[in-house]
Coordinates of C-alpha atoms in Angstrom, one line a residue:
M1 CA 0.0 0.2 0.0
M2 CA 2.8 2.6 0.9
G3 CA 4.8 1.7 -2.4
I4 CA 1.3 2.7 -4.1
A5 CA 0.4 5.8 -2.2
R6 CA 4.4 6.8 -3.0
L7 CA 3.6 6.2 -6.8
A8 CA 0.6 8.4 -6.7
L9 CA 2.4 10.9 -5.0
V10 CA 4.8 10.9 -7.3
G11 CA 2.3 11.2 -10.3
L12 CA 0.9 14.2 -8.1
L13 CA 3.8 16.1 -7.9
A14 CA 4.5 15.3 -11.6
I15 CA 1.4 16.7 -12.6
M16 CA 1.4 20.0 -10.5
A17 CA 5.3 20.6 -11.8
T18 CA 4.3 20.0 -15.3
G19 CA 1.3 22.6 -14.5
T20 CA 3.5 25.1 -13.2
A21 CA 6.1 24.7 -16.3
R22 CA 2.9 25.6 -18.4
A23 CA 1.6 28.3 -16.1
E24 CA 5.4 29.8 -16.4
D25 CA 5.3 29.5 -20.0
V26 CA 2.5 32.1 -20.2
L27 CA 3.6 35.5 -20.8
K28 CA 1.6 38.5 -19.6
A29 CA 0.8 41.5 -21.7
K30 CA -1.1 44.9 -20.9
I31 CA -2.7 46.3 -24.2
G32 CA -4.2 49.9 -24.3
V33 CA -7.0 50.5 -26.4
L34 CA -10.3 52.4 -27.1
R35 CA -14.1 50.9 -26.0
L36 CA -14.6 51.4 -30.3
S37 CA -15.5 48.9 -32.7
S38 CA -12.3 49.8 -34.4
S39 CA -10.4 47.2 -32.1
A40 CA -13.4 44.8 -32.4
P41 CA -10.4 41.7 -33.1
V42 CA -8.9 42.9 -29.9
F43 CA -12.4 41.8 -28.2
I44 CA -12.7 39.3 -30.3
A45 CA -9.1 37.6 -29.4
Q46 CA -9.7 38.4 -25.5
D47 CA -13.5 37.1 -25.5
K48 CA -12.8 33.8 -27.6
G49 CA -9.4 33.0 -25.8
Y50 CA -7.4 33.5 -28.7
F51 CA -4.4 35.1 -26.8
R52 CA -4.9 32.5 -24.2
E53 CA -4.2 29.7 -26.6
A54 CA -1.2 32.0 -28.3
G55 CA 0.4 31.6 -24.7
L56 CA -0.8 35.2 -23.5
E57 CA -2.6 36.1 -20.3
V58 CA -4.2 39.9 -21.5
E59 CA -5.1 42.8 -19.7
L60 CA -7.1 45.2 -21.3
K61 CA -6.8 48.6 -20.4
F62 CA -9.1 51.4 -21.7
F63 CA -8.8 55.1 -22.2
D64 CA -10.7 57.5 -23.7
A65 CA -8.9 59.4 -26.4
A66 CA -5.8 57.8 -29.0
Q67 CA -2.8 59.9 -27.7
P68 CA -2.8 58.7 -24.3
I69 CA -1.9 55.1 -25.2
A70 CA 0.6 56.1 -27.3
V71 CA 2.3 57.8 -23.9
A72 CA 1.2 55.1 -22.1
T73 CA 3.0 52.4 -24.4
T74 CA 5.9 54.7 -24.7
S75 CA 6.1 54.8 -20.7
G76 CA 5.7 51.1 -20.2
D77 CA 1.9 51.4 -18.4
V78 CA 1.1 49.2 -21.3
D79 CA 3.3 46.9 -23.7
F80 CA 1.2 47.3 -26.5
G81 CA -1.1 50.1 -28.1
I82 CA -3.8 49.4 -30.5
T83 CA -5.8 52.8 -31.6
A84 CA -6.1 55.4 -34.3
F85 CA -2.6 57.4 -35.4
T86 CA -2.1 60.6 -34.0
A87 CA 0.9 63.2 -34.4
G88 CA 1.5 62.8 -30.7
L89 CA 2.0 58.9 -31.6
Y90 CA 4.0 59.7 -34.9
N91 CA 6.4 62.4 -32.9
L92 CA 7.0 59.6 -30.2
A93 CA 7.7 57.1 -33.1
G94 CA 9.8 59.9 -35.1
K95 CA 12.4 59.9 -31.7
G96 CA 12.4 56.0 -31.7
T97 CA 10.5 55.4 -28.5
L98 CA 7.2 53.6 -30.5
K99 CA 7.1 51.1 -33.3
V100 CA 4.6 50.4 -36.0
I101 CA 3.5 46.4 -36.0
G102 CA 0.7 46.2 -37.6
G103 CA -2.7 47.2 -39.2
M104 CA -5.8 48.0 -37.3
S105 CA -8.8 49.7 -38.6
R106 CA -9.6 52.0 -42.0
E107 CA -11.9 54.6 -42.9
K108 CA -13.2 52.9 -46.0
A109 CA -16.8 53.8 -48.0
G110 CA -19.8 51.7 -46.5
Y111 CA -18.4 51.1 -43.0
P112 CA -19.3 53.8 -40.9
L113 CA -17.1 54.6 -38.4
I114 CA -16.2 58.2 -37.8
G115 CA -19.1 61.2 -38.8
Y116 CA -19.3 64.6 -39.1
F117 CA -21.9 66.0 -37.1
A118 CA -23.7 68.9 -36.6
S119 CA -24.9 71.0 -33.6
N120 CA -28.7 71.7 -34.2
N121 CA -28.8 75.5 -34.4
A122 CA -25.5 75.4 -36.9
Y123 CA -27.7 73.0 -38.8
A124 CA -30.8 75.2 -38.8
A125 CA -28.3 77.8 -39.6
G126 CA -27.0 76.0 -42.7
L127 CA -24.2 73.9 -42.2
K128 CA -25.9 70.7 -44.0
T129 CA -22.9 68.9 -45.2
P130 CA -19.2 67.9 -44.6
K131 CA -18.3 70.7 -46.9
D132 CA -20.0 73.5 -45.4
L133 CA -17.7 73.0 -42.3
A134 CA -15.2 75.9 -43.6
G135 CA -15.5 78.7 -41.1
K136 CA -17.3 77.0 -38.4
R137 CA -15.9 76.1 -34.9
V138 CA -15.3 72.2 -34.9
A139 CA -14.8 69.9 -31.6
V140 CA -12.1 67.3 -32.1
T141 CA -10.4 65.4 -29.1
Q142 CA -6.5 66.7 -29.9
V143 CA -4.9 68.9 -32.2
G144 CA -3.5 66.2 -34.2
S145 CA -5.6 63.4 -33.6
S146 CA -7.1 61.3 -36.4
F147 CA -10.2 63.7 -36.2
H148 CA -8.1 66.6 -36.8
Y149 CA -6.5 64.9 -39.8
S150 CA -9.7 63.7 -41.2
L151 CA -10.7 67.2 -41.1
G152 CA -7.9 68.0 -42.8
L153 CA -8.8 65.5 -45.6
L154 CA -11.8 67.2 -46.0
A155 CA -10.4 70.8 -46.6
D156 CA -8.2 69.3 -49.4
K157 CA -10.6 67.6 -51.2
Y158 CA -13.4 70.6 -50.9
G159 CA -10.6 73.2 -51.7
F160 CA -11.2 74.8 -48.5
K161 CA -8.1 76.3 -45.7
L162 CA -8.1 74.3 -42.5
A163 CA -6.6 77.7 -41.1
D164 CA -10.7 78.9 -41.8
V165 CA -11.7 76.2 -39.4
K166 CA -11.5 77.0 -36.0
I167 CA -10.7 73.8 -34.3
V168 CA -11.5 73.4 -30.6
P169 CA -9.4 70.4 -29.2
L170 CA -11.7 69.2 -26.3
Q171 CA -9.2 66.2 -24.9
S172 CA -11.9 63.4 -25.2
L173 CA -14.9 62.0 -26.9
S174 CA -17.0 62.9 -24.0
N175 CA -16.3 66.4 -24.0
A176 CA -16.5 66.5 -27.7
A177 CA -20.1 65.1 -27.6
A178 CA -21.2 67.4 -24.6
A179 CA -20.0 70.5 -26.5
L180 CA -22.0 69.2 -29.6
K181 CA -25.2 68.9 -27.7
G182 CA -24.6 72.5 -25.7
E183 CA -24.2 74.3 -28.7
T184 CA -20.8 75.6 -27.7
V185 CA -19.1 74.0 -31.3
D186 CA -20.9 74.4 -34.3
A187 CA -20.2 70.6 -35.1
A188 CA -17.5 67.7 -34.2
L189 CA -16.2 64.7 -35.0
L190 CA -17.3 62.1 -33.4
P191 CA -17.1 57.8 -33.6
V192 CA -20.6 56.7 -34.8
S193 CA -20.8 54.9 -31.0
T194 CA -20.5 58.2 -29.3
A195 CA -22.4 60.1 -31.9
R196 CA -25.7 57.8 -32.1
K197 CA -27.5 58.5 -28.5
L198 CA -27.1 62.4 -29.4
I199 CA -28.7 61.7 -32.8
D200 CA -31.3 59.5 -31.1
E201 CA -32.1 62.2 -28.6
G202 CA -32.4 65.0 -31.3
G203 CA -28.9 66.3 -29.7
A204 CA -27.3 66.8 -33.1
K205 CA -27.7 66.0 -36.6
F206 CA -25.4 63.5 -39.0
L207 CA -23.7 65.2 -42.1
G208 CA -21.5 62.4 -43.3
W209 CA -19.0 59.7 -42.8
V210 CA -15.2 60.1 -43.4
G211 CA -14.8 57.0 -44.8
D212 CA -17.2 58.0 -47.7
E213 CA -15.5 61.3 -47.9
T214 CA -11.6 60.4 -47.7
P215 CA -10.9 56.3 -47.1
W216 CA -7.4 56.6 -45.3
Q217 CA -5.4 54.2 -42.9
L218 CA -7.3 54.6 -39.5
G219 CA -5.4 52.7 -36.8
A220 CA -2.4 50.5 -36.1
V221 CA -1.0 48.1 -33.7
F222 CA 2.3 49.7 -31.9
A223 CA 4.7 48.9 -29.3
S224 CA 8.1 50.3 -27.6
P225 CA 11.5 49.6 -28.5
K226 CA 11.6 47.5 -25.1
T227 CA 8.5 45.2 -25.4
L228 CA 10.0 44.6 -29.2
T229 CA 13.1 42.4 -27.6
N230 CA 10.7 40.1 -26.5
K231 CA 10.2 39.1 -29.8
A232 CA 7.8 35.7 -28.3
L233 CA 5.7 37.8 -26.7
V234 CA 5.1 40.0 -30.0
R235 CA 4.7 37.1 -32.0
K236 CA 2.3 35.8 -29.8
L237 CA 0.0 38.5 -30.0
L238 CA 0.0 38.9 -33.7
A239 CA -0.9 35.4 -34.2
A240 CA -3.8 35.8 -31.9
L241 CA -5.1 39.0 -33.6
A242 CA -4.6 37.8 -37.2
K243 CA -7.0 34.9 -36.0
A244 CA -9.5 37.6 -34.9
D245 CA -9.2 39.7 -37.8
R246 CA -9.7 37.2 -40.1
E247 CA -12.9 35.9 -38.3
Y248 CA -14.1 39.2 -37.8
H249 CA -13.7 39.8 -41.6
D250 CA -15.1 36.7 -42.7
V251 CA -18.0 36.7 -40.3
I252 CA -19.3 40.3 -40.0
L253 CA -17.7 42.5 -42.7
T254 CA -18.7 40.3 -45.5
A255 CA -22.1 39.9 -44.3
M256 CA -22.7 43.9 -44.0
K257 CA -24.9 45.6 -46.4
D258 CA -25.3 49.2 -46.7
G259 CA -23.6 49.7 -43.9
V260 CA -25.0 47.4 -41.9
A261 CA -24.4 44.1 -40.4
P262 CA -27.1 41.3 -40.1
V263 CA -28.2 39.6 -37.0
N264 CA -27.8 36.2 -37.5
D265 CA -26.8 32.6 -36.1
Q266 CA -22.8 33.3 -37.5
T267 CA -22.9 37.0 -36.5
K268 CA -24.8 37.6 -33.1
P269 CA -21.9 35.8 -31.0
L270 CA -19.4 38.5 -32.1
L271 CA -21.7 41.2 -32.3
E272 CA -22.3 40.4 -28.7
I273 CA -18.8 40.5 -27.6
I274 CA -18.5 43.6 -29.5
A275 CA -21.3 45.1 -27.5
K276 CA -19.9 44.0 -24.1
Y277 CA -16.6 45.2 -24.8
T278 CA -18.0 48.4 -26.5
N279 CA -20.5 49.0 -23.9
L280 CA -23.3 49.3 -26.7
P281 CA -26.4 47.1 -27.1
V282 CA -26.1 45.1 -30.0
E283 CA -28.6 47.1 -32.4
Q284 CA -26.4 49.8 -32.3
V285 CA -23.2 47.9 -32.6
V286 CA -24.6 46.5 -36.5
G287 CA -24.2 50.0 -37.6
N288 CA -20.7 50.4 -36.2
C289 CA -18.5 47.8 -37.3
A290 CA -15.1 49.3 -38.3
Y291 CA -13.3 48.0 -41.3
I292 CA -10.2 45.7 -40.7
D293 CA -7.9 44.2 -43.3
P294 CA -8.7 40.2 -43.1
D295 CA -4.5 40.1 -42.6
G296 CA -3.9 42.7 -40.7
K297 CA -2.0 44.6 -43.4
L298 CA -1.1 48.0 -43.1
D299 CA -1.5 50.9 -46.0
V300 CA 2.1 52.1 -45.5
K301 CA 1.9 54.6 -48.4
N302 CA -1.0 56.4 -46.8
V303 CA 0.8 56.1 -43.3
D304 CA 3.5 58.2 -45.0
N305 CA 1.3 60.3 -46.6
Q306 CA -0.1 61.1 -42.8
I307 CA 3.4 61.8 -41.6
K308 CA 4.1 63.9 -44.6
W309 CA 0.7 66.6 -44.3
L310 CA 1.3 66.6 -40.3
Q311 CA 4.9 67.7 -40.9
E312 CA 3.5 70.5 -43.4
Q313 CA 1.2 71.9 -40.8
G314 CA 3.5 71.8 -38.3
F315 CA 1.5 69.1 -35.7
A316 CA 5.1 66.4 -36.4
D317 CA 7.9 67.1 -36.2
K318 CA 10.4 66.6 -39.5
G319 CA 13.0 64.3 -40.5
F320 CA 11.6 60.8 -40.5
D321 CA 8.9 58.8 -42.8
A322 CA 6.8 55.8 -42.7
N323 CA 9.8 53.5 -43.1
A324 CA 11.8 54.9 -40.1
I325 CA 8.7 54.1 -37.2
I326 CA 7.8 50.5 -38.8
A327 CA 8.7 47.3 -37.6
K328 CA 9.7 45.7 -40.6
D329 CA 10.0 42.2 -39.4
Y330 CA 6.5 42.1 -38.5
V331 CA 4.6 44.6 -40.5
K332 CA 2.1 43.0 -43.1
A333 CA 2.2 45.9 -46.0
D334 CA -0.2 46.3 -48.3

């Protein structure tokens, strides 16, 4: 009996040792992200266990604007940032403190994401379309943000000067929405998830979608050079995201019609995950599905155009281009 007990104990210790070894193989990572559908693959990878399957224990840290995510990634508060490009992000990357390792959301026609919205008073006074924004007070999160850049592209498209627009940086999406509702600005650029409640309650008017007016590469995955030294960590993260990118694209995006995803047996589980992490009901998520390349590709040419535009406007430092800020070992270029 003693021999049997000893063998059982040895077996138990072996199992425990194996479990410990496997636990030690799991890498931990913090990801900075916004509660927007533009990060849908992140939420899918987290909720469906793709990060865990890849050997990662991921903690999502949520922010209210893109630029603080870039700062947090540089400082080491998070290991990876997944959000929109901003002048601040480019400046950090230009100094070598950040590297882009993959693509994420894009502004693309037919996929509602960021919109132009007018206050009720401004709309009544003639602000009816995006091209009417010349000379108006327009709220954005921050100077040099993706919203600011979108407005610059609009100015170039319709031939008005961006300098003629009174840019009002309000630091967060919630502040910009409140200013629009409170009539302290004429218009604002907001994600549909933030603006929908305003529209439904009659607090603002919809003018158009950025993706329909001026498509561009909006978001990316990035990391600090320190994080990039852990190649296993980076590859595990990108592998999990690649799986989620493909699933999100093939299940939801390919089923969309007129900017809306259907709710059926295939799409509902993913839509419910996005709803969970964005704090939105599924009936709102269906019209709020950002386009993401199924292979996680990055439009490098467009990124270079963004940098040049921001440099010309004085928002980004000179002396670097897209090639200088991209980790070529990881980026799949479009």
